[in-house]
Amino acid sequence: KTKAQFGSVGRRIPHRILHVINQDGESLGQMHRAEALKLMDQRNLKLVLLQENAEPPVYRLMTGQQIHEEQLRRAEKKKASPKPGVVQKELSFSSTIAKNDFETKTKQIAQWIEKKYHVKVTIRQAK
């Protein structure tokens, strides 16, 4: 099983100045990494990176249970989203296909191409 991982949890913090949020979601403001680690130890919590691209990066103090629940939430969200990748559709024709059937299948292929699907066409030889 693969879990949706957080950027960093615990003591490995590459940033010097952090924006810290407590476990209840209230902002504690900007503070130095050493202060945040001291606060983490005092409250027996873990620092979790939420937004690395923000200036300064946003970290949240969380309990182990909160981290676990957030990982489960992210995993569910990932399952619900469509998979990135290429959708491939396949159609097979007989060499003795009727005109109407051929037109129907070519319309279907045109619709798939409009949806940016990859289309594989197979032609079978009739007996």
XYZ file of C-alpha atoms in Angstrom:
127
model
C 0.000 0.000 0.000
C 1.254 3.462 -0.854
C 0.162 6.355 1.286
C -0.009 9.975 0.243
C 3.102 11.321 1.940
C 3.654 14.736 3.436
C 6.636 16.852 2.412
C 8.399 16.501 5.743
C 7.273 15.356 9.160
C 9.194 15.948 12.364
C 12.661 17.466 12.748
C 13.943 17.557 9.155
C 13.083 21.121 8.211
C 15.161 22.733 5.456
C 13.652 26.225 5.895
C 14.874 28.787 8.449
C 11.725 30.906 8.790
C 8.353 29.144 8.974
C 4.707 30.109 9.160
C 3.301 27.821 11.857
C -0.310 26.751 12.403
C -1.320 24.933 15.603
C -3.266 21.657 15.702
C -6.587 23.521 15.938
C -5.927 25.426 12.698
C -5.078 28.783 14.317
C -2.108 30.708 12.933
C 0.827 31.163 15.326
C 2.608 33.457 12.865
C 6.121 33.377 11.494
C 8.903 31.957 13.620
C 12.415 30.595 13.356
C 12.930 26.858 12.864
C 14.448 26.480 16.373
C 11.380 28.075 18.002
C 9.057 25.820 16.014
C 11.017 22.715 17.050
C 10.955 23.837 20.692
C 7.186 24.369 20.494
C 6.820 20.949 18.842
C 8.708 19.265 21.706
C 6.782 21.154 24.409
C 3.390 20.125 23.007
C 4.536 16.613 21.989
C 3.399 17.172 18.384
C 4.937 16.882 14.907
C 5.582 19.606 12.338
C 4.079 18.823 8.937
C 4.792 20.775 5.751
C 1.539 21.955 4.173
C 2.633 24.515 1.538
C 6.236 24.618 0.418
C 5.650 27.196 -2.334
C 4.327 29.836 0.064
C 6.676 32.504 1.400
C 7.490 31.568 4.151
C 6.581 27.838 3.912
C 3.513 26.833 5.929
C 3.906 24.120 8.576
C 1.268 22.730 10.890
C 1.623 21.141 14.325
C -0.259 17.838 14.234
C -0.770 14.791 16.399
C -0.034 11.326 15.017
C -3.786 10.701 14.721
C -4.300 13.911 12.707
C -1.439 12.948 10.365
C -2.951 9.501 9.846
C -6.419 10.937 9.125
C -4.972 13.464 6.651
C -3.070 10.682 4.839
C -6.284 8.671 4.541
C -8.150 11.741 3.234
C -5.464 12.371 0.608
C -5.468 8.714 -0.441
C -9.263 8.788 -0.932
C -9.009 11.998 -2.957
C -6.287 10.448 -5.116
C -8.429 7.361 -5.771
C -11.409 9.514 -6.754
C -9.470 11.603 -9.292
C -9.081 10.199 -12.794
C -5.755 8.557 -13.549
C -3.379 10.630 -15.625
C -2.276 8.824 -18.714
C -3.358 7.838 -22.138
C -6.664 6.144 -22.806
C -6.446 3.663 -25.636
C -9.518 2.437 -27.488
C -9.516 -0.481 -29.887
C -11.888 -1.426 -32.703
C -11.657 -4.390 -35.017
C -13.129 -4.583 -38.497
C -13.785 -7.559 -40.694
C -12.646 -7.188 -44.300
C -16.257 -7.897 -45.377
C -17.857 -5.249 -43.148
C -21.144 -3.765 -44.327
C -21.211 -0.126 -45.382
C -23.513 1.003 -42.537
C -21.442 -0.808 -39.903
C -18.292 0.750 -41.318
C -19.812 4.266 -41.152
C -20.963 3.709 -37.562
C -17.509 2.568 -36.470
C -15.748 5.449 -38.221
C -18.047 7.929 -36.437
C -17.121 6.265 -33.141
C -13.419 6.565 -33.979
C -13.873 10.267 -34.823
C -15.529 10.873 -31.426
C -12.670 9.143 -29.613
C -10.065 11.163 -31.479
C -11.881 14.392 -30.524
C -11.609 13.276 -26.879
C -7.843 12.830 -27.402
C -7.953 9.051 -27.013
C -5.447 6.849 -28.774
C -7.286 4.605 -31.225
C -6.077 1.199 -32.406
C -7.823 -0.282 -35.445
C -7.497 -3.958 -36.361
C -8.687 -5.393 -39.675
C -9.419 -9.097 -39.760
C -9.479 -11.046 -42.978
C -12.767 -12.803 -43.671
C -12.766 -16.547 -44.260
